[in-house]
Amino acid sequence: MSVTHEEVLTIARLAELDVDEATLPVLTEQMSRILEFVAQIGAVPASESAKPFVPGPDAVRFRPDEVKPWPLAFGPDKLAPAFRGGFFLVPRLGQFEEEDQ
Amino acid sequence: MSDPGEALANAKAAADRIVKAKRLNACLTPPKELRQSLQKQGQAAHPSGVLYGMPVAVKDNICTLEFTTTCGSKILAGYRSPYEATAVAKLKAAGALVAGKTNCDEFGMGSSTEHSAYGRALHPFDKTRVPGGSSGGSAALVAAGAVPAGLGSETGGSVRQPASFCGIVGIKPTYGRVSRYGLVAFGSSLDQIGVFGRSVHDAARVLSVISGRDPRDSTCEARDPLRLPTVPESLQGFVIGIAKEYFPPDLDPAVRRACDRAIRVLKELGAAVREVSLPHTQYAVPTYYIIAPAEASSNLARYDGARYGPRYDGALDLRTLYRTTRGEGFGPEVRRRILVGTYVLSSGYYDAYYRRAQQMRALIAQDFRNVFDRGVDLLFTPTTPTPAFKAGEKLADPVAMYLSDIFVVTANLAGLPAMSLPIGRIKGLPIGGQLIGQAFLEDEMIEAAYALERMVPGAEDA
């Protein structure tokens, strides 16, 4: 499985990672080699019945993926000294400028 | 109760030894800071602790309050964690001293400690060679006699492989035996804190202290700390499995000779030795190098210049800030793994790589269960296919580097306890033998290691 320069750049964009032109050829060659190496697991017939293995305590169970109103223990209004109508109230920049003077 | 002044004396002596071993580039903490902190810790250590006054070097991806935690990376240069790892807190509560932060491959990604932003660590017996990795700094300091024990971390053999290369004892506990709270995440389903010691007893003592439940880590088992076994008179009643897949025809003949000698000792000690098969072993390294980079690409997404460490200054927008900071902050091996991890998780490749690797991981874990279900207590294998290799030898070929982990990654994939102990030398370079145990039966594994350690001439040529 070899990858092209363009594919490496696409993946780098997905990973939010700058890749410079000078290292691109070596990186592409190394990624191709790694992907060829790991692709050998494809030689074993896929077993749909094999459940993913999760190490750790039996008590650890995946939680249902439910969207909660706030992903925090408390709402954002508790995080800021001032909060109104769904927005944080921040000091005006001018306030600091006046203080500086 | 120990002598209250003992910790202070140990602290000073440890600082002197670590500074003296500076040429190894194994300790990342500056000497002045190390001395000051050790003196302070020596004064504060409680004499009733079971590890009172024991200096323990800590790998730089484990959070400490005393020193910075850089993970061997430029992207975390100067980072001081606001909290400490549970393992470190337990060590301190037992009276141990945090004896500096040790060099490692960046974020634990590597097998030679050459992928550190702070320069490579040197092998303690041959400076042209590597000490192994990724916990090479801790291993080198213990092997050099600077500290009696050290903490490392394992995602794919990063304690056992350097322990083998440096001729010391390295233990990776069962996944869930030791809290991962404060261990900087690399591959969360694989990561585990491990220990180094100059003897089985030193390593086991430290493991016993850091093990046990932790409400801050939901993957840590709610079990009591590990109880240390006594040194056995014999291994009567033990069944030791020898997996043929770990002794391929091209195995270094000297490694094979050392293993054969250790197996003879196991038999002489009364253990029953049985040949077994773990048929999916050959797929362990490829499976690991799909799962670990996939998890790493997700875990390392947090290093974007906004929250941790230094950032690129000239960015005009947020995206450029992220990309430039990450592009400049991560070293080549971490960049490679993030890219491979992103690739195998991307649409169109997820099923062919990641899903398939998860299935293969289940088959590898099942191989071990099958062997243990048939009455085998422990497995004995070589830890590494060769002794320590030359610095630079495998840097240009990542796959060759990955293959040095061929005998160690299986225990991480299956979440099992495993350890390496010295079983001989090849032209003066140490080699290790590996014991793999059943989940949460570290005591059996340590018992066998006690017996083996007493009888196998670990410092003699094989």
GROMACS .gro file of N, CA and C in nm, chain B residues 17-77:
model
  183
  118ARG      N    1   2.557   1.070   4.243
  118ARG     CA    2   2.572   0.961   4.144
  118ARG      C    3   2.506   0.998   4.010
  119ILE      N    4   2.388   1.061   4.019
  119ILE     CA    5   2.317   1.098   3.895
  119ILE      C    6   2.399   1.202   3.818
  120VAL      N    7   2.453   1.299   3.889
  120VAL     CA    8   2.534   1.403   3.823
  120VAL      C    9   2.660   1.340   3.762
  121LYS      N   10   2.716   1.244   3.834
  121LYS     CA   11   2.837   1.176   3.784
  121LYS      C   12   2.808   1.097   3.655
  122ALA      N   13   2.683   1.050   3.644
  122ALA     CA   14   2.645   0.971   3.525
  122ALA      C   15   2.593   1.062   3.413
  123LYS      N   16   2.629   1.190   3.419
  123LYS     CA   17   2.576   1.290   3.325
  123LYS      C   18   2.602   1.254   3.178
  124ARG      N   19   2.716   1.191   3.152
  124ARG     CA   20   2.752   1.160   3.014
  124ARG      C   21   2.651   1.068   2.945
  125LEU      N   22   2.569   0.997   3.026
  125LEU     CA   23   2.468   0.908   2.968
  125LEU      C   24   2.351   0.985   2.910
  126ASN      N   25   2.339   1.114   2.946
  126ASN     CA   26   2.224   1.198   2.906
  126ASN      C   27   2.093   1.127   2.944
  127ALA      N   28   2.094   1.064   3.058
  127ALA     CA   29   1.978   0.987   3.102
  127ALA      C   30   1.883   1.069   3.187
  128CYS      N   31   1.936   1.172   3.255
  128CYS     CA   32   1.853   1.254   3.343
  128CYS      C   33   1.837   1.392   3.281
  129LEU      N   34   1.712   1.437   3.268
  129LEU     CA   35   1.685   1.566   3.204
  129LEU      C   36   1.684   1.683   3.304
  130THR      N   37   1.681   1.651   3.433
  130THR     CA   38   1.674   1.757   3.535
  130THR      C   39   1.813   1.820   3.554
  131PRO      N   40   1.823   1.954   3.548
  131PRO     CA   41   1.954   2.018   3.569
  131PRO      C   42   2.009   1.985   3.707
  132PRO      N   43   2.142   1.964   3.721
  132PRO     CA   44   2.202   1.920   3.847
  132PRO      C   45   2.164   2.005   3.969
  133LYS      N   46   2.166   2.139   3.952
  133LYS     CA   47   2.139   2.226   4.067
  133LYS      C   48   1.996   2.205   4.118
  134GLU      N   49   1.902   2.200   4.024
  134GLU     CA   50   1.761   2.180   4.060
  134GLU      C   51   1.742   2.043   4.126
  135LEU      N   52   1.813   1.943   4.071
  135LEU     CA   53   1.803   1.807   4.125
  135LEU      C   54   1.851   1.802   4.270
  136ARG      N   55   1.969   1.863   4.293
  136ARG     CA   56   2.026   1.862   4.429
  136ARG      C   57   1.933   1.932   4.529
  137GLN      N   58   1.885   2.050   4.487
  137GLN     CA   59   1.798   2.126   4.579
  137GLN      C   60   1.671   2.049   4.612
  138SER      N   61   1.610   1.992   4.509
  138SER     CA   62   1.484   1.920   4.531
  138SER      C   63   1.506   1.795   4.616
  139LEU      N   64   1.614   1.722   4.586
  139LEU     CA   65   1.639   1.599   4.662
  139LEU      C   66   1.666   1.630   4.809
  140GLN      N   67   1.736   1.740   4.833
  140GLN     CA   68   1.762   1.777   4.972
  140GLN      C   69   1.631   1.808   5.045
  141LYS      N   70   1.544   1.882   4.977
  141LYS     CA   71   1.414   1.918   5.035
  141LYS      C   72   1.331   1.792   5.060
  142GLN      N   73   1.332   1.702   4.961
  142GLN     CA   74   1.254   1.578   4.976
  142GLN      C   75   1.310   1.491   5.088
  143GLY      N   76   1.444   1.488   5.097
  143GLY     CA   77   1.509   1.407   5.200
  143GLY      C   78   1.472   1.455   5.340
  144GLN      N   79   1.457   1.586   5.354
  144GLN     CA   80   1.418   1.642   5.485
  144GLN      C   81   1.272   1.610   5.516
  145ALA      N   82   1.188   1.607   5.411
  145ALA     CA   83   1.044   1.591   5.434
  145ALA      C   84   1.001   1.444   5.441
  146ALA      N   85   1.083   1.350   5.390
  146ALA     CA   86   1.040   1.209   5.381
  146ALA      C   87   1.009   1.153   5.518
  147HIS      N   88   0.900   1.075   5.522
  147HIS     CA   89   0.857   1.021   5.651
  147HIS      C   90   0.927   0.887   5.679
  148PRO      N   91   0.995   0.876   5.794
  148PRO     CA   92   1.075   0.756   5.821
  148PRO      C   93   0.996   0.626   5.833
  149SER      N   94   0.864   0.634   5.847
  149SER     CA   95   0.789   0.509   5.864
  149SER      C   96   0.752   0.445   5.729
  150GLY      N   97   0.777   0.514   5.618
  150GLY     CA   98   0.740   0.460   5.487
  150GLY      C   99   0.822   0.338   5.448
  151VAL      N  100   0.760   0.246   5.371
  151VAL     CA  101   0.830   0.122   5.335
  151VAL      C  102   0.943   0.146   5.235
  152LEU      N  103   0.938   0.260   5.166
  152LEU     CA  104   1.047   0.292   5.072
  152LEU      C  105   1.128   0.412   5.123
  153TYR      N  106   1.130   0.429   5.254
  153TYR     CA  107   1.193   0.548   5.313
  153TYR      C  108   1.336   0.570   5.260
  154GLY      N  109   1.354   0.686   5.201
  154GLY     CA  110   1.487   0.726   5.154
  154GLY      C  111   1.532   0.661   5.025
  155MET      N  112   1.443   0.589   4.958
  155MET     CA  113   1.484   0.523   4.832
  155MET      C  114   1.470   0.622   4.715
  156PRO      N  115   1.580   0.655   4.647
  156PRO     CA  116   1.568   0.745   4.532
  156PRO      C  117   1.512   0.668   4.410
  157VAL      N  118   1.409   0.723   4.351
  157VAL     CA  119   1.347   0.659   4.235
  157VAL      C  120   1.343   0.760   4.120
  158ALA      N  121   1.409   0.728   4.010
  158ALA     CA  122   1.409   0.816   3.893
  158ALA      C  123   1.277   0.796   3.819
  159VAL      N  124   1.222   0.904   3.764
  159VAL     CA  125   1.089   0.898   3.703
  159VAL      C  126   1.095   0.942   3.557
  160LYS      N  127   1.039   0.861   3.472
  160LYS     CA  128   1.037   0.892   3.328
  160LYS      C  129   0.963   1.024   3.304
  161ASP      N  130   1.009   1.098   3.205
  161ASP     CA  131   0.961   1.234   3.188
  161ASP      C  132   0.821   1.245   3.126
  162ASN      N  133   0.750   1.134   3.113
  162ASN     CA  134   0.609   1.144   3.070
  162ASN      C  135   0.515   1.113   3.187
  163ILE      N  136   0.571   1.115   3.309
  163ILE     CA  137   0.490   1.092   3.429
  163ILE      C  138   0.492   1.223   3.508
  164CYS      N  139   0.374   1.276   3.537
  164CYS     CA  140   0.366   1.411   3.596
  164CYS      C  141   0.417   1.415   3.740
  165THR      N  142   0.501   1.515   3.765
  165THR     CA  143   0.555   1.538   3.900
  165THR      C  144   0.538   1.686   3.933
  166LEU      N  145   0.530   1.716   4.060
  166LEU     CA  146   0.522   1.857   4.102
  166LEU      C  147   0.660   1.917   4.115
  167GLU      N  148   0.759   1.833   4.142
  167GLU     CA  149   0.895   1.882   4.171
  167GLU      C  150   0.967   1.932   4.046
  168PHE      N  151   0.940   1.864   3.933
  168PHE     CA  152   1.019   1.893   3.812
  168PHE      C  153   0.926   1.912   3.691
  169THR      N  154   0.983   1.963   3.582
  169THR     CA  155   0.903   1.976   3.460
  169THR      C  156   0.869   1.839   3.403
  170THR      N  157   0.767   1.835   3.318
  170THR     CA  158   0.727   1.711   3.251
  170THR      C  159   0.721   1.742   3.102
  171THR      N  160   0.825   1.703   3.028
  171THR     CA  161   0.832   1.741   2.886
  171THR      C  162   0.802   1.627   2.791
  172CYS      N  163   0.795   1.505   2.841
  172CYS     CA  164   0.774   1.387   2.756
  172CYS      C  165   0.884   1.375   2.649
  173GLY      N  166   0.999   1.434   2.674
  173GLY     CA  167   1.107   1.429   2.575
  173GLY      C  168   1.075   1.507   2.449
  174SER      N  169   0.982   1.603   2.461
  174SER     CA  170   0.935   1.675   2.343
  174SER      C  171   0.957   1.825   2.355
  175LYS      N  172   0.981   1.886   2.239
  175LYS     CA  173   0.995   2.031   2.233
  175LYS      C  174   0.860   2.098   2.258
  176ILE      N  175   0.753   2.025   2.222
  176ILE     CA  176   0.620   2.087   2.231
  176ILE      C  177   0.576   2.106   2.377
  177LEU      N  178   0.644   2.037   2.470
  177LEU     CA  179   0.614   2.056   2.612
  177LEU      C  180   0.734   2.113   2.688
  178ALA      N  181   0.823   2.180   2.616
  178ALA     CA  182   0.942   2.235   2.681
  178ALA      C  183   0.902   2.326   2.797
   0.00000   0.00000   0.00000
